[in-house]
Amino acid sequence: MSKRILITGAAGFLGSHLCDKFVSEGYDVIGMDNLITGSLDNIKHHFPKANFQFYHHDVSKFVHVPDQLDYILHFASPASPIDYLRIPIQTLKVGSLGTHNLLGLARVKNARMLIASTSEVYGDPLVHPQSEDYWGNVNPVGPRGVYDEAKRFQEAMTMAYHTYHGLETRIVRIFNTYGPRMRLDDGRVLPAFMCQALRGEDLTAFGDGTQTRSFCYVDDLVEGIYRLLHSDYVQPVNIGNPDEVTINEFGNEIIELTNSKSKIIYKPLPIDDPMRRRPDISLAKKILGWQPQVDRKEGLAKTLEDFKDRLGL
Ligand code: UDP
């Protein structure tokens, strides 16, 4: 019999790519989303398939799924700083109440639960690169606190269910990820820069653009998550691409790729914006035999095609 998996945040960027993976691997997939930041456009290609179902539901409220369930992937959450500033309470609720509801469901179903945690648990890190044993530097009451603390609570709650109820749990700490289907207006740096470059507008770098990020192509991330789910490792695991760039370098790569005449202009740095971020992926290499395969040039080219399509260019 097919394994049955619930994917929350299914209509979002990462959730929809996870649906693609598990549908193509022959799982029975239930996608769940409240469609606040997700879009059915991302998953409508699965609607005709016998092994895909969609539930329109907010996981911050009691979650019911009939029959057997083998796995739960909790990927529902706003993930862009401008989204979680716009809907801070929902962001806190989906990471806390939503996680609790899903852990309860996992317990009743005897399902294995994997949660989407984040490099944001490291905050504005004082250790570089970030390895899993670093506890982070987070401002709980700053504007990003609603996301960071929800995710930190989510990790703590998940670990408590593992320890006290013996639930099978997995925790992935996801670093900046990009690829097709990112919401054009989600405010994150890649959609912002790519849309600006394609429209011939100047690229808005925040601060002086010397802050760094390390961008992972979505297919690599999905493979890492798939391996982690099927591993027996319970502690958090970083999944990301350690190839670190400054935001200025990233902007110039996008200008070059799109053959744009745009320039980089500078806007104020958001409060608590981390200055440096790069995953230490030694653990993922060791226990999952995983490392990214897609370099930025290739990943950006694939992403560009999708953005052009959606912008009608
Ligand atoms: N950023 C920028 N211009 C934009 C959007 C973001 O310079 O239009 C910067 C932002 O200040 C941060 C980095 O790009 O330093 C990555 O931001 P993003 O929102 O993509 O994700 P974060 O890693 O901060 O969660």
mmCIF file of C-alpha atoms and ligand atoms in Angstrom:
data_model
loop_
_atom_site.group_PDB
_atom_site.id
_atom_site.type_symbol
_atom_site.label_atom_id
_atom_site.label_comp_id
_atom_site.label_asym_id
_atom_site.label_seq_id
_atom_site.Cartn_x
_atom_site.Cartn_y
_atom_site.Cartn_z
ATOM 1 C CA MET A 1 0.000 0.000 0.000
ATOM 2 C CA SER A 2 1.208 3.540 -0.772
ATOM 3 C CA LYS A 3 2.566 5.642 2.048
ATOM 4 C CA ARG A 4 0.291 8.552 2.912
ATOM 5 C CA ILE A 5 1.789 11.986 3.610
ATOM 6 C CA LEU A 6 0.292 15.290 4.756
ATOM 7 C CA ILE A 7 2.144 18.386 3.514
ATOM 8 C CA THR A 8 1.110 21.670 5.128
ATOM 9 C CA GLY A 9 1.839 24.879 3.245
ATOM 10 C CA ALA A 10 1.350 22.786 0.105
ATOM 11 C CA ALA A 11 0.399 25.750 -2.081
ATOM 12 C CA GLY A 12 3.497 27.716 -1.111
ATOM 13 C CA PHE A 13 6.901 27.784 -2.723
ATOM 14 C CA LEU A 14 8.618 24.930 -0.844
ATOM 15 C CA GLY A 15 5.409 23.026 -0.096
ATOM 16 C CA SER A 16 4.487 22.817 -3.768
ATOM 17 C CA HIS A 17 7.920 21.491 -4.736
ATOM 18 C CA LEU A 18 7.624 18.896 -1.966
ATOM 19 C CA CYS A 19 4.213 17.898 -3.360
ATOM 20 C CA ASP A 20 5.878 17.395 -6.766
ATOM 21 C CA LYS A 21 8.533 15.160 -5.237
ATOM 22 C CA PHE A 22 6.227 12.962 -3.158
ATOM 23 C CA VAL A 23 3.549 12.677 -5.864
ATOM 24 C CA SER A 24 6.210 11.592 -8.362
ATOM 25 C CA GLU A 25 7.621 9.070 -5.861
ATOM 26 C CA GLY A 26 4.166 7.445 -5.682
ATOM 27 C CA TYR A 27 3.054 8.602 -2.224
ATOM 28 C CA ASP A 28 -0.577 9.462 -1.515
ATOM 29 C CA VAL A 29 -0.238 13.188 -0.901
ATOM 30 C CA ILE A 30 -2.644 15.390 1.021
ATOM 31 C CA GLY A 31 -1.762 19.027 0.494
ATOM 32 C CA MET A 32 -3.107 21.472 3.072
ATOM 33 C CA ASP A 33 -3.002 25.272 2.907
ATOM 34 C CA ASN A 34 -5.072 28.254 4.038
ATOM 35 C CA LEU A 35 -3.962 30.147 0.905
ATOM 36 C CA ILE A 36 -2.965 33.298 2.811
ATOM 37 C CA THR A 37 0.439 33.422 1.121
ATOM 38 C CA GLY A 38 0.217 30.304 -1.072
ATOM 39 C CA SER A 39 -1.468 29.969 -4.452
ATOM 40 C CA LEU A 40 -3.377 27.103 -6.061
ATOM 41 C CA ASP A 41 -1.498 27.906 -9.274
ATOM 42 C CA ASN A 42 1.488 26.173 -7.671
ATOM 43 C CA ILE A 43 -0.283 22.816 -7.298
ATOM 44 C CA LYS A 44 -3.152 22.790 -9.775
ATOM 45 C CA HIS A 45 -1.185 20.435 -12.038
ATOM 46 C CA HIS A 46 -1.722 17.756 -9.362
ATOM 47 C CA PHE A 47 -5.512 18.126 -9.137
ATOM 48 C CA PRO A 48 -6.278 15.513 -11.826
ATOM 49 C CA LYS A 49 -4.004 12.923 -10.171
ATOM 50 C CA ALA A 50 -5.454 10.062 -8.136
ATOM 51 C CA ASN A 51 -2.698 10.287 -5.523
ATOM 52 C CA PHE A 52 -3.234 13.975 -4.686
ATOM 53 C CA GLN A 53 -5.893 15.685 -2.577
ATOM 54 C CA PHE A 54 -6.124 19.284 -1.431
ATOM 55 C CA TYR A 55 -7.607 20.457 1.878
ATOM 56 C CA HIS A 56 -8.223 24.188 2.287
ATOM 57 C CA HIS A 57 -7.548 24.542 6.002
ATOM 58 C CA ASP A 58 -5.690 26.698 8.535
ATOM 59 C CA VAL A 59 -3.519 24.378 10.652
ATOM 60 C CA SER A 60 -3.637 26.835 13.560
ATOM 61 C CA LYS A 61 -7.126 25.340 14.079
ATOM 62 C CA PHE A 62 -7.742 21.683 14.965
ATOM 63 C CA VAL A 63 -6.569 19.484 12.101
ATOM 64 C CA HIS A 64 -8.533 16.405 11.075
ATOM 65 C CA VAL A 65 -7.392 13.939 8.438
ATOM 66 C CA PRO A 66 -9.310 10.682 8.008
ATOM 67 C CA ASP A 67 -7.627 7.272 7.821
ATOM 68 C CA GLN A 68 -3.993 6.304 7.949
ATOM 69 C CA LEU A 69 -1.148 8.817 7.811
ATOM 70 C CA ASP A 70 2.521 7.823 7.657
ATOM 71 C CA TYR A 71 4.267 11.190 7.426
ATOM 72 C CA ILE A 72 3.570 14.850 8.138
ATOM 73 C CA LEU A 73 5.698 17.663 6.703
ATOM 74 C CA HIS A 74 4.874 20.978 8.391
ATOM 75 C CA PHE A 75 5.777 23.698 5.900
ATOM 76 C CA ALA A 76 2.925 26.133 6.495
ATOM 77 C CA SER A 77 4.208 29.585 7.465
ATOM 78 C CA PRO A 78 4.787 32.989 5.989
ATOM 79 C CA ALA A 79 8.507 32.941 5.165
ATOM 80 C CA SER A 80 9.298 36.391 3.862
ATOM 81 C CA PRO A 81 10.140 39.215 6.271
ATOM 82 C CA ILE A 82 7.524 41.513 4.717
ATOM 83 C CA ASP A 83 4.873 38.799 5.058
ATOM 84 C CA TYR A 84 5.554 38.098 8.666
ATOM 85 C CA LEU A 85 5.577 41.793 9.460
ATOM 86 C CA ARG A 86 2.188 42.099 7.725
ATOM 87 C CA ILE A 87 0.672 39.084 9.498
ATOM 88 C CA PRO A 88 2.692 38.678 12.693
ATOM 89 C CA ILE A 89 0.007 36.967 14.782
ATOM 90 C CA GLN A 90 -0.742 34.339 12.124
ATOM 91 C CA THR A 91 3.006 33.744 11.808
ATOM 92 C CA LEU A 92 3.295 33.090 15.539
ATOM 93 C CA LYS A 93 0.175 30.909 15.542
ATOM 94 C CA VAL A 94 1.113 28.653 12.647
ATOM 95 C CA GLY A 95 4.540 27.960 14.150
ATOM 96 C CA SER A 96 3.185 27.361 17.665
ATOM 97 C CA LEU A 97 -0.498 26.300 17.681
ATOM 98 C CA GLY A 98 -0.190 24.815 14.187
ATOM 99 C CA THR A 99 2.812 22.753 15.198
ATOM 100 C CA HIS A 100 1.035 21.571 18.350
ATOM 101 C CA ASN A 101 -2.039 20.501 16.388
ATOM 102 C CA LEU A 102 0.066 18.594 13.884
ATOM 103 C CA LEU A 103 2.162 16.918 16.571
ATOM 104 C CA GLY A 104 -1.103 15.773 18.151
ATOM 105 C CA LEU A 105 -2.271 14.444 14.802
ATOM 106 C CA ALA A 106 1.066 12.685 14.254
ATOM 107 C CA ARG A 107 0.714 11.031 17.642
ATOM 108 C CA VAL A 108 -2.806 9.756 16.982
ATOM 109 C CA LYS A 109 -1.781 8.435 13.559
ATOM 110 C CA ASN A 110 1.619 7.167 14.675
ATOM 111 C CA ALA A 111 3.084 9.217 11.822
ATOM 112 C CA ARG A 112 6.605 10.588 11.477
ATOM 113 C CA MET A 113 6.645 14.387 11.607
ATOM 114 C CA LEU A 114 9.236 16.631 9.945
ATOM 115 C CA ILE A 115 9.153 20.345 10.669
ATOM 116 C CA ALA A 116 10.506 23.177 8.547
ATOM 117 C CA SER A 117 12.768 25.161 10.825
ATOM 118 C CA THR A 118 15.074 27.891 9.624
ATOM 119 C CA SER A 119 18.459 29.554 9.702
ATOM 120 C CA GLU A 120 16.557 32.361 11.473
ATOM 121 C CA VAL A 121 16.879 30.342 14.695
ATOM 122 C CA TYR A 122 20.502 31.586 14.591
ATOM 123 C CA GLY A 123 19.276 35.212 14.387
ATOM 124 C CA ASP A 124 22.032 37.707 13.535
ATOM 125 C CA PRO A 125 24.722 35.103 14.140
ATOM 126 C CA LEU A 126 27.868 35.707 16.156
ATOM 127 C CA VAL A 127 29.350 32.452 14.861
ATOM 128 C CA HIS A 128 30.194 31.941 11.197
ATOM 129 C CA PRO A 129 29.418 29.692 9.392
ATOM 130 C CA GLN A 130 26.458 28.439 11.408
ATOM 131 C CA SER A 131 26.540 24.864 12.619
ATOM 132 C CA GLU A 132 23.678 23.111 14.376
ATOM 133 C CA ASP A 133 25.270 23.374 17.819
ATOM 134 C CA TYR A 134 25.153 27.208 17.739
ATOM 135 C CA TRP A 135 22.215 28.510 19.839
ATOM 136 C CA GLY A 136 21.782 31.776 18.026
ATOM 137 C CA ASN A 137 21.451 35.500 18.606
ATOM 138 C CA VAL A 138 17.772 36.369 18.306
ATOM 139 C CA ASN A 139 15.921 39.508 19.394
ATOM 140 C CA PRO A 140 12.598 38.101 20.640
ATOM 141 C CA VAL A 141 10.772 41.445 20.574
ATOM 142 C CA GLY A 142 12.197 42.788 17.306
ATOM 143 C CA PRO A 143 10.201 42.705 14.051
ATOM 144 C CA ARG A 144 11.638 39.318 13.020
ATOM 145 C CA GLY A 145 10.995 37.828 16.468
ATOM 146 C CA VAL A 146 7.505 36.651 15.458
ATOM 147 C CA TYR A 147 9.036 34.272 12.940
ATOM 148 C CA ASP A 148 12.259 33.382 14.729
ATOM 149 C CA GLU A 149 10.631 32.659 18.073
ATOM 150 C CA ALA A 150 7.751 30.724 16.507
ATOM 151 C CA LYS A 151 10.320 28.515 14.805
ATOM 152 C CA ARG A 152 12.380 28.140 17.969
ATOM 153 C CA PHE A 153 9.235 27.189 19.892
ATOM 154 C CA GLN A 154 8.392 24.777 17.080
ATOM 155 C CA GLU A 155 11.736 23.027 17.495
ATOM 156 C CA ALA A 156 11.324 22.842 21.281
ATOM 157 C CA MET A 157 7.775 21.478 21.035
ATOM 158 C CA THR A 158 8.767 18.923 18.428
ATOM 159 C CA MET A 159 11.694 17.729 20.523
ATOM 160 C CA ALA A 160 9.415 17.481 23.580
ATOM 161 C CA TYR A 161 6.979 15.245 21.669
ATOM 162 C CA HIS A 162 9.913 13.112 20.644
ATOM 163 C CA THR A 163 11.301 12.857 24.155
ATOM 164 C CA TYR A 164 8.074 12.529 26.144
ATOM 165 C CA HIS A 165 5.794 10.742 23.686
ATOM 166 C CA GLY A 166 8.410 8.832 21.691
ATOM 167 C CA LEU A 167 7.118 10.446 18.488
ATOM 168 C CA GLU A 168 9.269 10.011 15.384
ATOM 169 C CA THR A 169 10.376 13.562 14.536
ATOM 170 C CA ARG A 170 12.820 15.293 12.196
ATOM 171 C CA ILE A 171 13.925 18.960 12.136
ATOM 172 C CA VAL A 172 15.357 20.656 9.057
ATOM 173 C CA ARG A 173 16.909 24.123 9.370
ATOM 174 C CA ILE A 174 16.412 25.683 5.973
ATOM 175 C CA PHE A 175 18.707 28.440 4.728
ATOM 176 C CA ASN A 176 17.788 30.898 1.958
ATOM 177 C CA THR A 177 16.258 28.912 -0.885
ATOM 178 C CA TYR A 178 15.192 30.057 -4.341
ATOM 179 C CA GLY A 179 13.666 28.744 -7.514
ATOM 180 C CA PRO A 180 10.561 28.708 -9.676
ATOM 181 C CA ARG A 181 7.219 29.645 -8.018
ATOM 182 C CA MET A 182 8.561 32.144 -5.488
ATOM 183 C CA ARG A 183 5.809 34.724 -5.191
ATOM 184 C CA LEU A 184 6.719 37.640 -7.438
ATOM 185 C CA ASP A 185 5.830 40.210 -4.779
ATOM 186 C CA ASP A 186 6.912 38.327 -1.668
ATOM 187 C CA GLY A 187 9.581 40.939 -0.959
ATOM 188 C CA ARG A 188 12.494 38.558 -0.634
ATOM 189 C CA VAL A 189 15.663 39.535 -2.370
ATOM 190 C CA LEU A 190 15.489 37.164 -5.329
ATOM 191 C CA PRO A 191 11.928 37.941 -6.474
ATOM 192 C CA ALA A 192 12.523 41.648 -5.798
ATOM 193 C CA PHE A 193 15.774 41.798 -7.803
ATOM 194 C CA MET A 194 14.579 39.584 -10.640
ATOM 195 C CA CYS A 195 11.324 41.491 -11.150
ATOM 196 C CA GLN A 196 13.147 44.813 -10.937
ATOM 197 C CA ALA A 197 15.823 43.738 -13.430
ATOM 198 C CA LEU A 198 13.254 42.338 -15.881
ATOM 199 C CA ARG A 199 11.160 45.508 -15.675
ATOM 200 C CA GLY A 200 14.217 47.724 -16.150
ATOM 201 C CA GLU A 201 13.829 49.216 -12.673
ATOM 202 C CA ASP A 202 16.757 49.785 -10.326
ATOM 203 C CA LEU A 203 17.499 47.011 -7.847
ATOM 204 C CA THR A 204 16.828 48.005 -4.238
ATOM 205 C CA ALA A 205 19.667 46.757 -2.037
ATOM 206 C CA PHE A 206 19.046 47.309 1.659
ATOM 207 C CA GLY A 207 21.820 48.856 3.759
ATOM 208 C CA ASP A 208 25.103 49.025 1.868
ATOM 209 C CA GLY A 209 24.564 45.618 0.250
ATOM 210 C CA THR A 210 27.587 44.068 1.957
ATOM 211 C CA GLN A 211 25.487 41.700 4.052
ATOM 212 C CA THR A 212 25.734 38.109 2.870
ATOM 213 C CA ARG A 213 23.399 35.208 2.205
ATOM 214 C CA SER A 214 23.966 31.708 0.791
ATOM 215 C CA PHE A 215 21.325 30.631 -1.709
ATOM 216 C CA CYS A 216 20.235 27.041 -2.280
ATOM 217 C CA TYR A 217 18.335 25.908 -5.369
ATOM 218 C CA VAL A 218 14.974 24.394 -4.444
ATOM 219 C CA ASP A 219 15.603 20.960 -6.030
ATOM 220 C CA ASP A 220 18.673 20.509 -3.828
ATOM 221 C CA LEU A 221 16.689 21.458 -0.748
ATOM 222 C CA VAL A 222 13.896 19.010 -1.592
ATOM 223 C CA GLU A 223 16.423 16.185 -1.999
ATOM 224 C CA GLY A 224 17.970 17.020 1.380
ATOM 225 C CA ILE A 225 14.560 17.009 3.068
ATOM 226 C CA TYR A 226 13.622 13.721 1.421
ATOM 227 C CA ARG A 227 16.801 12.118 2.726
ATOM 228 C CA LEU A 228 16.360 13.558 6.208
ATOM 229 C CA LEU A 229 12.778 12.307 6.440
ATOM 230 C CA HIS A 230 13.966 8.788 5.675
ATOM 231 C CA SER A 231 17.006 8.944 7.946
ATOM 232 C CA ASP A 232 16.970 8.048 11.628
ATOM 233 C CA TYR A 233 18.487 11.377 12.757
ATOM 234 C CA VAL A 234 16.381 13.320 15.267
ATOM 235 C CA GLN A 235 18.455 16.432 16.047
ATOM 236 C CA PRO A 236 18.225 19.517 13.768
ATOM 237 C CA VAL A 237 20.060 19.410 10.434
ATOM 238 C CA ASN A 238 21.076 22.416 8.318
ATOM 239 C CA ILE A 239 20.147 22.171 4.660
ATOM 240 C CA GLY A 240 21.460 24.961 2.475
ATOM 241 C CA ASN A 241 24.123 25.901 -0.018
ATOM 242 C CA PRO A 242 27.324 27.240 1.602
ATOM 243 C CA ASP A 243 28.204 29.345 -1.459
ATOM 244 C CA GLU A 244 28.031 32.776 0.230
ATOM 245 C CA VAL A 245 27.598 36.074 -1.652
ATOM 246 C CA THR A 246 27.034 39.678 -0.740
ATOM 247 C CA ILE A 247 23.712 41.189 -1.747
ATOM 248 C CA ASN A 248 25.642 43.531 -4.079
ATOM 249 C CA GLU A 249 27.275 40.563 -5.850
ATOM 250 C CA PHE A 250 23.938 38.809 -6.068
ATOM 251 C CA GLY A 251 22.328 41.889 -7.610
ATOM 252 C CA ASN A 252 25.078 42.165 -10.198
ATOM 253 C CA GLU A 253 24.689 38.492 -11.129
ATOM 254 C CA ILE A 254 20.980 39.051 -11.750
ATOM 255 C CA ILE A 255 21.615 42.208 -13.776
ATOM 256 C CA GLU A 256 24.095 40.284 -15.927
ATOM 257 C CA LEU A 257 21.855 37.249 -16.338
ATOM 258 C CA THR A 258 18.872 39.345 -17.430
ATOM 259 C CA ASN A 259 20.942 41.672 -19.644
ATOM 260 C CA SER A 260 19.307 44.511 -17.782
ATOM 261 C CA LYS A 261 20.355 48.158 -17.786
ATOM 262 C CA SER A 262 19.236 48.458 -14.165
ATOM 263 C CA LYS A 263 21.575 49.735 -11.466
ATOM 264 C CA ILE A 264 21.728 48.964 -7.778
ATOM 265 C CA ILE A 265 20.291 51.665 -5.505
ATOM 266 C CA TYR A 266 20.339 51.651 -1.724
ATOM 267 C CA LYS A 267 17.474 51.689 0.814
ATOM 268 C CA PRO A 268 17.619 51.539 4.622
ATOM 269 C CA LEU A 269 18.582 48.222 6.176
ATOM 270 C CA PRO A 270 15.604 46.599 7.945
ATOM 271 C CA ILE A 271 15.899 46.257 11.744
ATOM 272 C CA ASP A 272 17.733 43.095 12.897
ATOM 273 C CA ASP A 273 18.627 42.105 9.315
ATOM 274 C CA PRO A 274 21.386 39.462 9.757
ATOM 275 C CA MET A 275 24.782 40.642 8.448
ATOM 276 C CA ARG A 276 26.197 37.241 7.516
ATOM 277 C CA ARG A 277 24.709 33.847 6.879
ATOM 278 C CA ARG A 278 26.233 30.623 5.614
ATOM 279 C CA PRO A 279 25.345 27.074 6.598
ATOM 280 C CA ASP A 280 27.880 24.621 7.877
ATOM 281 C CA ILE A 281 26.602 21.489 6.127
ATOM 282 C CA SER A 282 29.140 18.983 7.500
ATOM 283 C CA LEU A 283 26.378 17.168 9.372
ATOM 284 C CA ALA A 284 24.122 16.799 6.312
ATOM 285 C CA LYS A 285 27.090 15.529 4.314
ATOM 286 C CA LYS A 286 27.951 13.000 6.983
ATOM 287 C CA ILE A 287 24.563 11.590 7.916
ATOM 288 C CA LEU A 288 22.603 12.097 4.672
ATOM 289 C CA GLY A 289 25.414 11.935 2.107
ATOM 290 C CA TRP A 290 23.869 15.173 0.837
ATOM 291 C CA GLN A 291 25.353 18.291 -0.667
ATOM 292 C CA PRO A 292 24.005 20.799 -3.195
ATOM 293 C CA GLN A 293 24.406 19.905 -6.867
ATOM 294 C CA VAL A 294 23.080 23.030 -8.600
ATOM 295 C CA ASP A 295 25.332 26.064 -8.740
ATOM 296 C CA ARG A 296 23.900 29.581 -8.667
ATOM 297 C CA LYS A 297 24.403 30.279 -12.354
ATOM 298 C CA GLU A 298 22.379 27.232 -13.340
ATOM 299 C CA GLY A 299 19.742 27.729 -10.646
ATOM 300 C CA LEU A 300 19.260 31.398 -11.471
ATOM 301 C CA ALA A 301 18.870 30.595 -15.176
ATOM 302 C CA LYS A 302 16.092 28.081 -14.395
ATOM 303 C CA THR A 303 14.414 30.551 -12.063
ATOM 304 C CA LEU A 304 14.594 33.297 -14.669
ATOM 305 C CA GLU A 305 12.613 31.207 -17.172
ATOM 306 C CA ASP A 306 9.793 30.790 -14.664
ATOM 307 C CA PHE A 307 9.777 34.500 -13.759
ATOM 308 C CA LYS A 308 9.672 35.517 -17.421
ATOM 309 C CA ASP A 309 6.725 33.169 -18.025
ATOM 310 C CA ARG A 310 4.770 34.546 -15.129
ATOM 311 C CA LEU A 311 5.535 38.150 -16.054
ATOM 312 C CA GLY A 312 4.459 37.413 -19.622
ATOM 313 C CA LEU A 313 7.897 38.272 -21.067
HETATM 314 N N1 UDP B 1 17.218 42.618 0.516
HETATM 315 C C1 UDP B 1 17.575 43.671 -0.310
HETATM 316 N N2 UDP B 1 16.645 44.161 -1.169
HETATM 317 C C2 UDP B 1 15.376 43.664 -1.277
HETATM 318 C C3 UDP B 1 15.025 42.585 -0.441
HETATM 319 C C4 UDP B 1 15.957 42.093 0.445
HETATM 320 O O1 UDP B 1 18.706 44.136 -0.260
HETATM 321 O O2 UDP B 1 14.586 44.194 -2.101
HETATM 322 C C5 UDP B 1 18.230 42.088 1.438
HETATM 323 C C6 UDP B 1 17.744 41.961 2.878
HETATM 324 O O3 UDP B 1 17.948 43.167 3.583
HETATM 325 C C7 UDP B 1 18.616 40.823 3.381
HETATM 326 C C8 UDP B 1 18.854 39.963 2.136
HETATM 327 O O4 UDP B 1 18.544 40.783 1.018
HETATM 328 O O5 UDP B 1 19.855 41.312 3.836
HETATM 329 C C9 UDP B 1 17.981 38.745 2.084
HETATM 330 O O6 UDP B 1 16.672 39.141 2.337
HETATM 331 P P1 UDP B 1 15.407 38.179 2.192
HETATM 332 O O7 UDP B 1 14.209 38.978 2.553
HETATM 333 O O8 UDP B 1 15.428 37.513 0.877
HETATM 334 O O9 UDP B 1 15.654 37.019 3.269
HETATM 335 P P2 UDP B 1 16.295 36.962 4.732
HETATM 336 O O10 UDP B 1 17.514 36.156 4.535
HETATM 337 O O11 UDP B 1 16.612 38.332 5.249
HETATM 338 O O12 UDP B 1 15.255 36.280 5.531
#
